[in-house]
Short mmCIF file of C-alpha atoms in Angstrom, two decimals:
data_model
loop_
_atom_site.label_atom_id
_atom_site.label_comp_id
_atom_site.label_asym_id
_atom_site.label_seq_id
_atom_site.Cartn_x
_atom_site.Cartn_y
_atom_site.Cartn_z
CA UNK A 1 18.58 -4.45 39.79
CA UNK A 2 21.58 -4.26 37.49
CA UNK A 3 24.47 -6.68 36.91
CA UNK A 4 27.68 -5.04 38.11
CA UNK A 5 29.65 -7.20 35.68
CA UNK A 6 27.86 -5.66 32.71
CA UNK A 7 28.50 -2.19 34.12
CA UNK A 8 32.19 -3.01 34.55
CA UNK A 9 32.44 -4.32 31.01
CA UNK A 10 30.74 -1.31 29.36
CA UNK A 11 30.39 1.65 31.73
CA UNK A 12 29.91 4.18 28.92
CA UNK A 13 26.90 2.30 27.49
CA UNK A 14 25.35 2.03 30.96
CA UNK A 15 25.67 5.76 31.62
CA UNK A 16 24.37 6.58 28.14
CA UNK A 17 21.24 4.50 28.79
CA UNK A 18 20.73 6.20 32.15
CA UNK A 19 21.14 9.60 30.51
CA UNK A 20 18.11 8.81 28.35
CA UNK A 21 16.12 8.67 31.59
CA UNK A 22 17.64 11.89 32.88
CA UNK A 23 19.81 10.09 35.45
CA UNK A 24 23.34 11.31 36.18
CA UNK A 25 26.30 8.99 35.36
CA UNK A 26 26.63 6.18 37.90
CA UNK A 27 29.13 3.74 36.41
CA UNK A 28 32.35 5.24 37.80
CA UNK A 29 31.09 5.31 41.38
CA UNK A 30 29.65 1.80 41.10
CA UNK A 31 32.81 0.32 39.55
CA UNK A 32 35.01 2.04 42.16
CA UNK A 33 32.89 0.60 44.96
CA UNK A 34 32.96 -2.83 43.34
CA UNK A 35 36.75 -2.70 42.90
CA UNK A 36 37.16 -1.89 46.59
CA UNK A 37 34.90 -4.81 47.50
CA UNK A 38 36.75 -7.19 45.18
CA UNK A 39 40.09 -6.09 46.62
CA UNK A 40 38.87 -6.92 50.12
CA UNK A 41 37.52 -10.26 48.87
CA UNK A 42 40.92 -11.08 47.38
CA UNK A 43 42.73 -10.12 50.59
CA UNK A 44 40.27 -12.20 52.60
CA UNK A 45 40.70 -15.25 50.38
CA UNK A 46 44.50 -14.97 50.51
CA UNK A 47 44.36 -14.61 54.30
CA UNK A 48 42.07 -17.62 54.71
CA UNK A 49 44.28 -19.75 52.48
CA UNK A 50 47.38 -18.70 54.38
CA UNK A 51 45.69 -19.41 57.75
CA UNK A 52 44.83 -22.94 56.62
CA UNK A 53 48.28 -23.48 55.20
CA UNK A 54 50.03 -22.19 58.33
CA UNK A 55 47.77 -24.25 60.61
CA UNK A 56 48.84 -27.42 58.80
CA UNK A 57 52.48 -26.36 58.91
CA UNK A 58 52.36 -26.00 62.70
CA UNK A 59 51.82 -29.74 63.10
CA UNK A 60 54.62 -30.52 60.68
CA UNK A 61 57.03 -28.20 62.53
CA UNK A 62 56.18 -29.75 65.88
CA UNK A 63 56.64 -33.23 64.44
CA UNK A 64 60.18 -32.17 63.48
CA UNK A 65 60.66 -30.66 66.96
CA UNK A 66 61.20 -27.24 65.29
CA UNK A 67 59.70 -25.22 68.11
CA UNK A 68 60.86 -21.83 66.78
CA UNK A 69 59.10 -22.36 63.46
CA UNK A 70 56.00 -23.69 65.22
CA UNK A 71 55.82 -20.62 67.48
CA UNK A 72 56.26 -18.26 64.53
CA UNK A 73 53.50 -20.02 62.61
CA UNK A 74 51.20 -19.96 65.64
CA UNK A 75 51.77 -16.22 65.99
CA UNK A 76 50.98 -15.75 62.29
CA UNK A 77 47.76 -17.78 62.59
CA UNK A 78 46.71 -15.78 65.66
CA UNK A 79 47.29 -12.51 63.78
CA UNK A 80 45.29 -13.77 60.82
CA UNK A 81 42.42 -14.85 63.08
CA UNK A 82 42.34 -11.32 64.42
CA UNK A 83 42.50 -9.73 60.96
CA UNK A 84 40.04 -11.92 59.05
CA UNK A 85 36.84 -10.92 60.93
CA UNK A 86 37.58 -7.27 60.14
CA UNK A 87 37.98 -8.14 56.45
CA UNK A 88 34.73 -10.13 56.52
CA UNK A 89 32.93 -7.17 58.05
CA UNK A 90 34.41 -4.81 55.46
CA UNK A 91 33.39 -7.14 52.63
CA UNK A 92 29.84 -7.21 53.98
CA UNK A 93 29.76 -3.41 54.36
CA UNK A 94 31.02 -2.78 50.83
CA UNK A 95 28.72 -5.47 49.41
CA UNK A 96 25.70 -3.91 51.12
CA UNK A 97 26.72 -0.45 49.91
CA UNK A 98 27.01 -1.73 46.34
CA UNK A 99 23.64 -3.49 46.47
CA UNK A 100 21.99 -0.40 47.94
CA UNK A 101 23.46 1.78 45.19
CA UNK A 102 22.39 -0.65 42.45
CA UNK A 103 18.88 -0.97 43.92
CA UNK A 104 18.31 2.78 43.62
CA UNK A 105 18.98 2.90 39.86
CA UNK A 106 16.02 2.50 37.48
CA UNK A 107 15.80 -0.04 34.69
CA UNK A 108 17.36 0.84 31.35
CA UNK A 109 14.96 1.72 28.51
CA UNK A 110 14.79 -0.54 25.48
CA UNK A 111 16.00 0.91 22.18
CA UNK A 112 12.52 1.48 20.75
CA UNK A 113 11.44 3.62 23.73
CA UNK A 114 11.31 7.25 22.55
CA UNK A 115 13.36 9.87 24.35
CA UNK A 116 11.33 12.51 26.14
CA UNK A 117 10.98 14.48 29.35
CA UNK A 118 7.41 13.65 30.40
CA UNK A 119 3.99 12.36 29.31
CA UNK A 120 3.67 15.11 26.73
CA UNK A 121 6.31 13.33 24.64
CA UNK A 122 4.69 9.88 24.67
CA UNK A 123 4.09 8.51 21.17
CA UNK A 124 0.72 7.47 19.73
CA UNK A 125 0.94 3.89 18.43
CA UNK A 126 -2.65 3.43 17.33
CA UNK A 127 -6.19 4.56 18.05
CA UNK A 128 -9.36 2.45 18.14
CA UNK A 129 -12.97 3.58 17.94
CA UNK A 130 -14.57 6.95 17.43
CA UNK A 131 -15.81 9.01 20.38
CA UNK A 132 -19.60 9.09 20.52
CA UNK A 133 -21.38 12.20 19.27
CA UNK A 134 -23.74 13.43 21.99
CA UNK A 135 -26.84 15.54 21.35
CA UNK A 136 -26.37 17.05 24.81
CA UNK A 137 -23.39 18.26 26.82
CA UNK A 138 -21.82 15.10 28.35
CA UNK A 139 -21.12 15.27 32.06
CA UNK A 140 -18.30 13.85 34.16
CA UNK A 141 -18.93 10.63 36.02
CA UNK A 142 -19.18 12.16 39.49
CA UNK A 143 -22.11 14.29 38.31
CA UNK A 144 -23.91 11.32 36.71
CA UNK A 145 -23.29 8.50 39.15
CA UNK A 146 -24.33 9.96 42.51
CA UNK A 147 -28.06 9.28 41.84
CA UNK A 148 -27.04 5.77 40.70
CA UNK A 149 -25.30 4.97 43.99
CA UNK A 150 -21.79 6.49 43.87
CA UNK A 151 -21.71 7.90 47.42
CA UNK A 152 -18.73 10.22 47.83
CA UNK A 153 -20.00 11.85 51.02
CA UNK A 154 -20.34 8.60 52.97
CA UNK A 155 -17.01 7.32 51.68
CA UNK A 156 -15.26 10.42 53.02
CA UNK A 157 -17.17 10.22 56.31
CA UNK A 158 -16.11 6.60 56.79
CA UNK A 159 -12.47 6.76 55.69
CA UNK A 160 -11.48 10.29 54.64
CA UNK A 161 -10.62 11.81 51.29
CA UNK A 162 -10.08 9.61 48.20
CA UNK A 163 -12.49 6.94 49.42
CA UNK A 164 -15.90 6.26 47.87
CA UNK A 165 -18.84 4.07 48.86
CA UNK A 166 -20.60 2.31 45.97
CA UNK A 167 -24.17 1.17 46.51
CA UNK A 168 -27.03 -0.28 44.51
CA UNK A 169 -26.78 -0.12 40.69
CA UNK A 170 -23.23 1.27 40.57
CA UNK A 171 -21.98 -1.33 43.06
CA UNK A 172 -23.48 -4.07 40.88
CA UNK A 173 -21.95 -2.57 37.73
CA UNK A 174 -18.53 -2.39 39.41
CA UNK A 175 -18.78 -6.04 40.47
CA UNK A 176 -19.85 -7.04 36.97
CA UNK A 177 -16.90 -5.24 35.42
CA UNK A 178 -14.40 -6.97 37.70
CA UNK A 179 -15.86 -10.41 37.03
CA UNK A 180 -16.10 -9.84 33.28
CA UNK A 181 -12.50 -8.62 33.00
CA UNK A 182 -11.15 -11.46 35.13
CA UNK A 183 -13.05 -13.98 33.02
CA UNK A 184 -11.66 -12.45 29.81
CA UNK A 185 -8.08 -12.47 31.05
CA UNK A 186 -8.32 -16.03 32.42
CA UNK A 187 -9.78 -17.20 29.10
CA UNK A 188 -6.69 -15.72 27.41
CA UNK A 189 -4.42 -18.23 29.15
CA UNK A 190 -3.68 -16.54 32.48
CA UNK A 191 -4.00 -18.71 35.58
CA UNK A 192 -6.38 -17.14 38.11
CA UNK A 193 -4.75 -16.50 41.49
CA UNK A 194 -6.18 -15.31 44.81
CA UNK A 195 -3.01 -13.77 46.29
CA UNK A 196 -2.20 -12.26 49.71
CA UNK A 197 -3.00 -8.55 50.00
CA UNK A 198 -0.24 -8.09 52.59
CA UNK A 199 3.39 -8.78 51.69
CA UNK A 200 6.82 -8.76 53.28
CA UNK A 201 9.64 -6.26 52.67
CA UNK A 202 11.48 -8.58 50.28
CA UNK A 203 8.38 -8.94 48.07
CA UNK A 204 7.94 -5.16 47.78
CA UNK A 205 11.68 -4.89 47.07
CA UNK A 206 11.48 -7.59 44.39
CA UNK A 207 9.07 -5.65 42.18
CA UNK A 208 10.74 -2.30 42.84
CA UNK A 209 8.31 -0.60 45.23
CA UNK A 210 10.98 -0.61 47.95
CA UNK A 211 13.02 1.21 48.95
CA UNK A 212 12.36 4.12 46.58
CA UNK A 213 8.57 4.28 46.75
CA UNK A 214 7.84 3.41 50.38
CA UNK A 215 5.85 6.62 50.84
CA UNK A 216 3.41 5.51 48.13
CA UNK A 217 2.49 2.38 50.12
CA UNK A 218 0.48 1.71 53.28
CA UNK A 219 2.30 -0.23 56.02
CA UNK A 220 0.70 -2.29 58.77
CA UNK A 221 1.73 -2.17 62.43
CA UNK A 222 3.49 -5.55 62.10
CA UNK A 223 5.70 -4.33 59.23
CA UNK A 224 3.87 -5.80 56.24
CA UNK A 225 2.81 -3.75 53.21
CA UNK A 226 -0.65 -3.49 51.65
CA UNK A 227 -0.23 -4.24 47.95
CA UNK A 228 -0.46 -1.26 45.61
CA UNK A 229 -1.01 -3.71 42.75
CA UNK A 230 -1.36 -7.49 42.52
CA UNK A 231 1.84 -7.35 40.45
CA UNK A 232 3.67 -7.43 43.77
CA UNK A 233 2.21 -10.78 44.83
CA UNK A 234 1.95 -12.40 41.39
CA UNK A 235 5.48 -11.60 40.18
CA UNK A 236 7.02 -12.85 43.42
CA UNK A 237 5.41 -16.28 42.99
CA UNK A 238 8.67 -17.24 41.24
CA UNK A 239 11.07 -15.48 43.62
CA UNK A 240 14.16 -17.49 44.62
CA UNK A 241 13.23 -20.30 42.23
CA UNK A 242 14.97 -21.99 39.32
CA UNK A 243 12.36 -22.89 36.70
CA UNK A 244 12.61 -25.25 33.77
CA UNK A 245 12.63 -23.63 30.35
CA UNK A 246 9.69 -25.75 29.23
CA UNK A 247 7.58 -24.27 32.08
CA UNK A 248 7.75 -20.83 30.50
CA UNK A 249 5.90 -18.67 29.87
CA UNK A 250 3.95 -18.64 33.12
CA UNK A 251 0.92 -16.36 33.13
CA UNK A 252 -0.96 -15.28 36.27
CA UNK A 253 -3.94 -12.99 36.84
CA UNK A 254 -5.88 -11.71 39.84
CA UNK A 255 -8.70 -9.36 40.74
CA UNK A 256 -7.74 -7.65 44.00
CA UNK A 257 -8.18 -4.51 45.99
CA UNK A 258 -5.16 -2.21 45.67
CA UNK A 259 -4.03 0.41 48.16
CA UNK A 260 -2.01 3.54 47.35
CA UNK A 261 -1.21 6.55 49.48
CA UNK A 262 -1.04 8.78 46.36
CA UNK A 263 1.72 10.71 48.15
CA UNK A 264 2.80 12.45 44.96
CA UNK A 265 -0.70 13.27 43.74
CA UNK A 266 -1.71 16.11 46.06
CA UNK A 267 -4.34 18.25 44.37
CA UNK A 268 -4.72 15.92 41.35
CA UNK A 269 -8.02 14.21 40.52
CA UNK A 270 -9.51 14.94 43.92
CA UNK A 271 -13.05 14.46 42.57
CA UNK A 272 -14.55 11.14 41.66
CA UNK A 273 -13.01 7.70 41.17
CA UNK A 274 -9.97 8.45 39.03
CA UNK A 275 -7.42 8.51 41.87
CA UNK A 276 -8.41 6.62 45.03
CA UNK A 277 -6.55 5.22 48.02
CA UNK A 278 -8.43 1.92 47.58
CA UNK A 279 -9.53 0.49 44.24
CA UNK A 280 -9.89 -2.83 42.43
CA UNK A 281 -7.84 -3.95 39.46
CA UNK A 282 -7.41 -7.03 37.34
CA UNK A 283 -3.67 -7.63 37.00
CA UNK A 284 -1.79 -9.77 34.48
CA UNK A 285 1.75 -11.03 35.08
CA UNK A 286 3.90 -13.08 32.71
CA UNK A 287 7.18 -14.84 33.47
CA UNK A 288 9.13 -15.60 30.28
CA UNK A 289 12.49 -16.33 28.77
CA UNK A 290 14.26 -13.31 27.23
CA UNK A 291 13.41 -14.64 23.78
CA UNK A 292 9.67 -14.74 24.58
CA UNK A 293 9.54 -11.33 26.23
CA UNK A 294 8.98 -9.15 23.17
CA UNK A 295 6.02 -11.13 21.85
CA UNK A 296 4.54 -11.43 25.34
CA UNK A 297 4.50 -7.65 25.80
CA UNK A 298 2.42 -7.35 22.62
CA UNK A 299 0.20 -10.30 23.56
CA UNK A 300 -0.57 -8.89 27.00
CA UNK A 301 -1.35 -5.47 25.59
CA UNK A 302 -3.74 -6.98 23.06
CA UNK A 303 -5.59 -8.82 25.86
CA UNK A 304 -6.17 -5.49 27.63
CA UNK A 305 -7.18 -3.82 24.35
CA UNK A 306 -9.63 -6.65 23.68
CA UNK A 307 -11.46 -5.84 26.92
CA UNK A 308 -11.85 -2.20 25.92
CA UNK A 309 -13.08 -3.25 22.48
CA UNK A 310 -15.61 -5.68 24.00
CA UNK A 311 -16.93 -2.83 26.16
CA UNK A 312 -17.13 -0.64 23.03
CA UNK A 313 -14.93 2.05 24.59
CA UNK A 314 -12.79 4.27 22.32
CA UNK A 315 -9.12 4.12 23.30
CA UNK A 316 -5.61 4.73 22.09
CA UNK A 317 -2.29 2.97 22.69
CA UNK A 318 0.63 5.17 23.72
CA UNK A 319 4.31 4.18 23.90
CA UNK A 320 5.74 5.91 26.95
CA UNK A 321 8.84 8.02 26.52
CA UNK A 322 11.89 7.64 28.76
CA UNK A 323 10.79 10.46 31.07
CA UNK A 324 7.42 8.82 31.80
CA UNK A 325 8.70 5.27 32.22
CA UNK A 326 8.17 3.52 35.57
CA UNK A 327 11.18 2.74 37.76
CA UNK A 328 11.27 -1.03 37.09
CA UNK A 329 10.16 -0.98 33.47
CA UNK A 330 12.12 -1.05 30.22
CA UNK A 331 9.11 -0.40 27.97
CA UNK A 332 5.48 0.48 28.69
CA UNK A 333 2.38 0.80 26.56
CA UNK A 334 -0.34 2.89 28.17
CA UNK A 335 -3.92 2.35 27.07
CA UNK A 336 -5.92 5.56 27.37
CA UNK A 337 -9.72 5.50 27.26
CA UNK A 338 -11.86 8.35 25.97
CA UNK A 339 -13.81 10.16 28.71
CA UNK A 340 -16.40 12.44 27.07
CA UNK A 341 -17.16 14.26 30.32
CA UNK A 342 -13.53 15.38 30.52
CA UNK A 343 -13.16 15.62 26.77
CA UNK A 344 -9.86 13.76 26.77
CA UNK A 345 -8.16 10.38 26.95
CA UNK A 346 -7.10 9.06 30.37
CA UNK A 347 -4.86 6.13 31.25
CA UNK A 348 -6.75 2.94 32.11
CA UNK A 349 -4.02 0.30 31.69
CA UNK A 350 -0.25 0.00 31.54
CA UNK A 351 1.36 -3.08 29.95
CA UNK A 352 5.09 -3.27 30.58
CA UNK A 353 8.18 -5.39 30.29
CA UNK A 354 10.69 -5.28 33.12
CA UNK A 355 13.26 -7.41 31.23
CA UNK A 356 15.36 -9.14 33.94
CA UNK A 357 15.37 -6.13 36.31
CA UNK A 358 12.82 -7.50 38.79
CA UNK A 359 14.10 -11.07 38.37
CA UNK A 360 17.53 -10.03 39.66
CA UNK A 361 15.93 -8.43 42.71
CA UNK A 362 13.93 -11.62 43.32
CA UNK A 363 16.67 -14.05 42.24
CA UNK A 364 14.19 -15.70 39.86
CA UNK A 365 15.92 -17.84 37.23
CA UNK A 366 15.38 -20.64 34.75
CA UNK A 367 17.62 -23.37 33.36
CA UNK A 368 17.85 -23.34 29.55
CA UNK A 369 17.53 -26.81 28.07
CA UNK A 370 20.75 -26.47 26.07
CA UNK A 371 22.91 -24.85 28.77
CA UNK A 372 24.47 -25.96 32.05
CA UNK A 373 23.99 -22.68 33.88
CA UNK A 374 20.94 -20.59 34.72
CA UNK A 375 19.63 -17.30 33.38
CA UNK A 376 17.32 -14.71 34.86
CA UNK A 377 13.72 -14.77 33.66
CA UNK A 378 11.96 -11.75 32.20
CA UNK A 379 8.90 -10.35 33.99
CA UNK A 380 5.98 -8.48 32.45
CA UNK A 381 2.84 -6.99 33.95
CA UNK A 382 -0.29 -5.21 32.79
CA UNK A 383 -3.69 -4.03 33.94
CA UNK A 384 -6.63 -5.81 32.49
CA UNK A 385 -8.12 -3.34 33.62
CA UNK A 386 -8.44 -0.94 36.56
CA UNK A 387 -12.06 -1.47 37.65
CA UNK A 388 -12.76 2.03 38.97
CA UNK A 389 -11.44 3.80 35.89
CA UNK A 390 -13.31 1.39 33.63
CA UNK A 391 -16.47 2.11 35.61
CA UNK A 392 -15.86 5.82 34.99
CA UNK A 393 -15.45 5.17 31.25
CA UNK A 394 -18.59 3.03 31.01
CA UNK A 395 -20.66 5.64 32.86
CA UNK A 396 -19.39 8.61 30.86
CA UNK A 397 -19.59 6.92 27.47
CA UNK A 398 -22.98 5.31 28.17
CA UNK A 399 -24.68 8.30 29.75
CA UNK A 400 -28.10 9.46 28.54
CA UNK A 401 -29.67 12.90 28.73
CA UNK A 402 -32.03 11.76 31.53
CA UNK A 403 -29.13 10.61 33.75
CA UNK A 404 -29.45 6.89 33.03
CA UNK A 405 -26.50 4.83 31.74
CA UNK A 406 -26.57 2.18 28.99
CA UNK A 407 -24.97 -1.06 30.16
CA UNK A 408 -22.51 -2.55 27.62
CA UNK A 409 -23.90 -5.74 26.08
CA UNK A 410 -21.09 -7.96 27.39
CA UNK A 411 -21.90 -6.96 30.98
CA UNK A 412 -25.63 -7.65 30.85
CA UNK A 413 -25.32 -11.40 31.59
CA UNK A 414 -23.46 -10.45 34.79
CA UNK A 415 -26.35 -8.17 35.78
CA UNK A 416 -29.25 -10.53 35.18
CA UNK A 417 -29.96 -9.02 31.76
CA UNK A 418 -30.11 -5.42 33.00
CA UNK A 419 -29.46 -3.07 30.08
CA UNK A 420 -29.96 0.34 31.68
CA UNK A 421 -28.88 1.84 35.00
CA UNK A 422 -31.42 4.29 36.32
CA UNK A 423 -31.58 6.49 39.38
CA UNK A 424 -33.53 5.01 42.27
CA UNK A 425 -33.99 8.36 43.97
#
């Protein structure tokens, strides 16, 4: 959500920032709507003041036995009482229209975000690790993992397309990955949370999933939403609160199932685990002051990178361009892991700063120690990591010619010392 006062003060800068995201100018329409609302507010305030003033004057006129003046004042008060509800309704209508318009506009990119139309113009920040040299043709995960317990057929039979049943060795490896990543993130200073998986409208609005991306979510019959990411629950922990400055930063993490309709992904990644309706993910969320935000974005990204390094997975960090930036985000680093079966890097984590965009939608503020007023917090979120995609990366990078998979050393304690996944068929 954007501050209409800032748009009023510098409409050209606002439109210029939107243009970087390919969005048409909005400032003139927004300011015009706000001016109409403010005019109604002024008229309403003048009318209310006059009603109160005239009401008092009626008693004074009657005390002086000035019946003509009293009757005129009573008629004026009656007219105002008829007029004021219409003004109140018009103020509410214009206010709602302004909020709706503001809610549909994406966050503004930070200055260091490169301009670009789509993912092809993202910028490489750094690369870690060398892809393994295989002495055989590496296969994609869906070809390797079926004998290990990745059951696509049963998943589809139970729930339809983009669902998979994990059993035996692969189910154990998936559980180990989730526990290992959650332990790593929690050890980095993030408080572990077990959040609700169903949330209200205002929660989904707060993080920017509503109203624009309703079709990407699953909704229950009682009007709640299944979370598409634990970011929704974790970020809203501070909604409608005023925090102390010395409480910040707050850091939360959770390992949860996530549910996405993948409405815009028809025909993409239909095989395997890359794009599922249900998947698990470790999520990190930070709540900071504006001054802490920059360093926290780097810190969070390094936590996610540290997990990939511990798993000995080659990856690269990409700075997303304006055309690939998420709706609520002002800057995003994507971590892309090397998948030898596909012969390319694929996204496995996004670590982003939303500046105060989500905080305004949630009305989440803090009180600076040296100021009387309050300021909006900054919110950040990142994957640490997506369990299914990490499972894909471990399987593809650890595959052997005989179909077995080497278990990364850091995962072996979670698997009772098991160092190799082998087919049980």
